[in-house]
Amino acid sequence: RGRLCITRKQSADYFNRAIKADPKNPYPHFATAYGLISAGRFDDARTYALAACELDPYHDQMAAQLFEVKLALKEYDALTAEMKAKLAIEPMNMDNHTSLLRVLVAAGKTADARRANQQYIKQVEGIGQTRPAILGIMKSTLAYFLGDSNRIATLSTEERQSLSLAQSIRFIDGRESGDPEQVGQLERTEKAWDNAANMLLLGLAW
């Protein structure tokens, strides 16, 4: 009901009533934090965002909300330690690595951000059979956080040429071998990866 209200006060009243009725329900806390964030009240939002995460520690959206609140409050050291701890468990987790880059750049530690990104890219390359788009995304992501539009443009051109060349080679091979299924699968796969790369960068911009 609170989400349908016209004013923030009405919404807050409904969310507070929901919290009192069921203190263990994380969603009213999450919704209250969202409203406070929208009003620029990050200090107040932190309490509710933290409560939501404590009640549902495996909810991605709630964890992301608390991250944004902490980032807005410039809790850089704590967030850096938190992201590094997560990456120690899942070194290849792109979301956690991206979050670490955001924190380091926001804290003005651009050299640390560059080193962390280079280390991550080396890990990705070490897996083998890595698509150029993945590496391009991570390079472009850091450039985006740094506000380096020229670097983004250069990387975009380089990765597009690399993908186009690889696609052309595999496409011609499929045509010459007379395998229409391979050609069709190639087209679908390349489009899917291109769309994934575009959506990630769009999400970062949003």
Coordinates of C-alpha atoms in Angstrom, one line a residue:
R1 CA 0.0 0.0 0.0
G2 CA 2.8 2.4 0.8
R3 CA 4.2 2.2 -2.7
L4 CA 0.9 3.5 -4.1
C5 CA 0.7 6.6 -1.9
I6 CA 1.1 10.1 -3.4
T7 CA 3.2 11.6 -0.7
R8 CA 6.4 10.4 1.0
K9 CA 4.7 11.0 4.4
Q10 CA 1.8 8.7 3.6
S11 CA 4.2 6.0 2.3
A12 CA 6.4 6.3 5.4
D13 CA 3.3 5.9 7.6
Y14 CA 2.3 2.7 5.9
F15 CA 5.8 1.3 6.0
N16 CA 6.2 2.1 9.7
R17 CA 2.9 0.4 10.4
A18 CA 4.1 -2.7 8.4
I19 CA 7.4 -2.8 10.4
K20 CA 5.5 -2.6 13.7
A21 CA 3.1 -5.3 12.6
D22 CA 5.9 -7.7 11.5
P23 CA 9.4 -6.5 12.6
K24 CA 11.0 -9.6 10.9
N25 CA 9.7 -8.7 7.5
P26 CA 12.6 -7.2 5.6
Y27 CA 10.6 -5.5 2.8
P28 CA 9.1 -2.6 4.8
H29 CA 12.6 -1.8 5.9
F30 CA 13.9 -2.0 2.4
A31 CA 11.1 0.2 1.1
T32 CA 11.6 2.8 3.9
A33 CA 15.3 3.0 3.0
Y34 CA 14.4 3.5 -0.6
G35 CA 12.2 6.4 0.2
L36 CA 14.8 8.0 2.4
I37 CA 17.4 7.5 -0.2
S38 CA 15.2 9.3 -2.8
A39 CA 15.0 12.2 -0.3
G40 CA 18.7 12.3 0.1
R41 CA 18.6 11.2 3.7
F42 CA 21.3 8.6 3.6
D43 CA 22.1 8.7 7.3
D44 CA 18.5 7.7 8.1
A45 CA 18.3 5.2 5.3
R46 CA 21.3 3.3 6.6
T47 CA 19.5 2.0 9.6
Y48 CA 16.7 0.6 7.5
A49 CA 18.9 -0.7 4.8
L50 CA 21.1 -2.5 7.3
A51 CA 18.0 -4.0 9.0
A52 CA 16.7 -5.3 5.7
C53 CA 20.0 -7.0 5.0
E54 CA 20.2 -8.5 8.5
L55 CA 16.7 -9.9 8.1
D56 CA 17.4 -11.3 4.5
P57 CA 21.2 -11.5 4.1
Y58 CA 21.0 -13.3 0.7
H59 CA 18.8 -10.7 -1.1
D60 CA 20.8 -9.2 -3.8
Q61 CA 18.8 -6.0 -4.1
M62 CA 18.9 -5.3 -0.4
A63 CA 22.7 -5.9 -0.4
A64 CA 23.0 -3.5 -3.3
Q65 CA 20.9 -0.9 -1.5
L66 CA 23.1 -1.0 1.6
F67 CA 26.2 -0.8 -0.6
E68 CA 24.9 2.4 -2.3
V69 CA 24.1 3.9 1.1
K70 CA 27.5 3.2 2.5
L71 CA 29.1 4.5 -0.6
A72 CA 27.1 7.7 -0.4
L73 CA 28.2 8.1 3.3
K74 CA 31.8 7.6 2.2
E75 CA 32.4 4.5 4.2
Y76 CA 35.3 3.7 1.8
D77 CA 37.6 1.7 4.1
A78 CA 34.8 -0.6 5.4
L79 CA 33.5 -1.2 1.9
T80 CA 36.9 -1.9 0.5
A81 CA 37.5 -4.5 3.2
E82 CA 34.1 -6.0 2.6
M83 CA 34.5 -6.3 -1.2
K84 CA 38.0 -7.8 -0.8
A85 CA 36.7 -10.3 1.6
K86 CA 34.0 -11.4 -0.9
L87 CA 36.5 -11.6 -3.7
A88 CA 38.8 -13.7 -1.5
I89 CA 35.9 -16.3 -1.5
E90 CA 34.9 -15.7 -5.2
P91 CA 37.8 -14.2 -7.0
M92 CA 36.0 -14.2 -10.4
N93 CA 32.8 -12.5 -9.2
M94 CA 32.4 -9.6 -11.6
D95 CA 29.8 -7.8 -9.5
N96 CA 32.0 -7.7 -6.4
H97 CA 35.0 -6.7 -8.5
T98 CA 33.0 -3.9 -10.1
S99 CA 31.9 -2.7 -6.7
L100 CA 35.5 -2.7 -5.5
L101 CA 36.5 -0.5 -8.4
R102 CA 33.7 2.0 -7.6
V103 CA 34.8 2.3 -4.0
L104 CA 38.5 2.7 -4.9
V105 CA 37.7 5.4 -7.5
A106 CA 35.3 7.2 -5.2
A107 CA 38.0 7.2 -2.5
G108 CA 40.5 8.7 -4.9
K109 CA 42.6 5.6 -5.0
T110 CA 42.8 5.4 -8.7
A111 CA 46.2 3.6 -8.7
D112 CA 44.8 0.9 -6.5
A113 CA 41.8 0.6 -8.8
R114 CA 44.0 0.2 -11.8
R115 CA 46.1 -2.5 -10.1
A116 CA 43.0 -4.3 -8.9
N117 CA 41.5 -4.3 -12.4
Q118 CA 44.8 -5.5 -14.0
Q119 CA 44.9 -8.4 -11.5
Y120 CA 41.3 -9.3 -12.2
I121 CA 41.9 -9.3 -16.0
K122 CA 45.0 -11.6 -15.5
Q123 CA 42.8 -14.0 -13.5
V124 CA 40.2 -14.0 -16.2
E125 CA 42.8 -14.5 -19.0
G126 CA 44.2 -17.4 -17.0
I127 CA 41.0 -19.4 -17.3
G128 CA 41.4 -19.9 -21.0
Q129 CA 38.8 -19.7 -23.8
T130 CA 38.0 -16.2 -22.6
R131 CA 35.9 -14.1 -24.9
P132 CA 37.4 -10.7 -25.8
A133 CA 34.1 -9.0 -24.8
I134 CA 34.6 -9.9 -21.1
L135 CA 38.0 -8.3 -21.0
G136 CA 36.8 -5.3 -22.9
I137 CA 33.9 -4.8 -20.5
M138 CA 36.2 -4.7 -17.4
K139 CA 38.6 -2.3 -19.1
S140 CA 35.7 -0.1 -20.2
T141 CA 34.1 -0.3 -16.7
L142 CA 37.2 1.2 -15.0
A143 CA 37.5 3.8 -17.7
Y144 CA 33.8 4.7 -17.1
F145 CA 34.3 5.1 -13.3
L146 CA 37.4 7.3 -14.0
G147 CA 35.4 9.4 -16.4
D148 CA 37.8 8.7 -19.2
S149 CA 35.5 8.9 -22.3
N150 CA 38.4 8.8 -24.7
R151 CA 39.6 5.5 -23.3
I152 CA 36.1 4.1 -23.5
A153 CA 35.8 5.1 -27.2
T154 CA 39.2 3.5 -28.0
L155 CA 38.4 0.3 -26.1
S156 CA 35.0 0.1 -27.8
T157 CA 36.6 0.3 -31.3
E158 CA 39.3 -2.2 -30.4
E159 CA 36.9 -4.8 -29.0
R160 CA 34.4 -4.4 -31.8
Q161 CA 37.1 -5.0 -34.4
S162 CA 38.3 -8.1 -32.5
L163 CA 34.8 -9.5 -32.2
S164 CA 34.0 -8.8 -35.8
L165 CA 37.1 -10.5 -37.0
A166 CA 36.6 -13.6 -34.9
Q167 CA 32.9 -13.7 -35.9
S168 CA 33.8 -13.5 -39.5
I169 CA 36.3 -16.3 -39.4
R170 CA 33.9 -18.7 -37.6
F171 CA 31.0 -17.6 -39.9
I172 CA 33.0 -18.3 -43.0
D173 CA 34.1 -21.7 -41.6
G174 CA 30.5 -22.6 -40.9
R175 CA 29.4 -21.6 -44.4
E176 CA 32.2 -23.5 -46.1
S177 CA 31.6 -26.7 -44.0
G178 CA 27.9 -26.5 -45.0
D179 CA 26.7 -26.4 -41.4
P180 CA 23.8 -24.1 -41.2
E181 CA 23.2 -24.9 -37.5
Q182 CA 26.7 -23.7 -36.7
V183 CA 26.1 -20.5 -38.6
G184 CA 22.8 -19.9 -36.9
Q185 CA 24.2 -20.7 -33.4
L186 CA 27.1 -18.3 -34.1
E187 CA 24.8 -15.5 -35.0
R188 CA 22.7 -16.0 -31.9
T189 CA 25.7 -16.3 -29.6
E190 CA 27.4 -13.2 -30.9
K191 CA 24.3 -11.2 -30.6
A192 CA 23.7 -12.5 -27.1
W193 CA 27.2 -11.5 -25.9
D194 CA 27.0 -8.2 -27.6
N195 CA 23.7 -7.5 -25.9
A196 CA 25.1 -8.6 -22.5
A197 CA 28.1 -6.2 -22.9
N198 CA 25.8 -3.3 -23.9
M199 CA 23.4 -4.0 -21.0
L200 CA 26.2 -4.1 -18.5
L201 CA 27.6 -0.8 -19.5
L202 CA 24.1 0.7 -19.7
G203 CA 23.4 -0.6 -16.2
L204 CA 26.6 1.0 -14.9
A205 CA 25.6 4.3 -16.5
W206 CA 22.1 4.1 -15.0

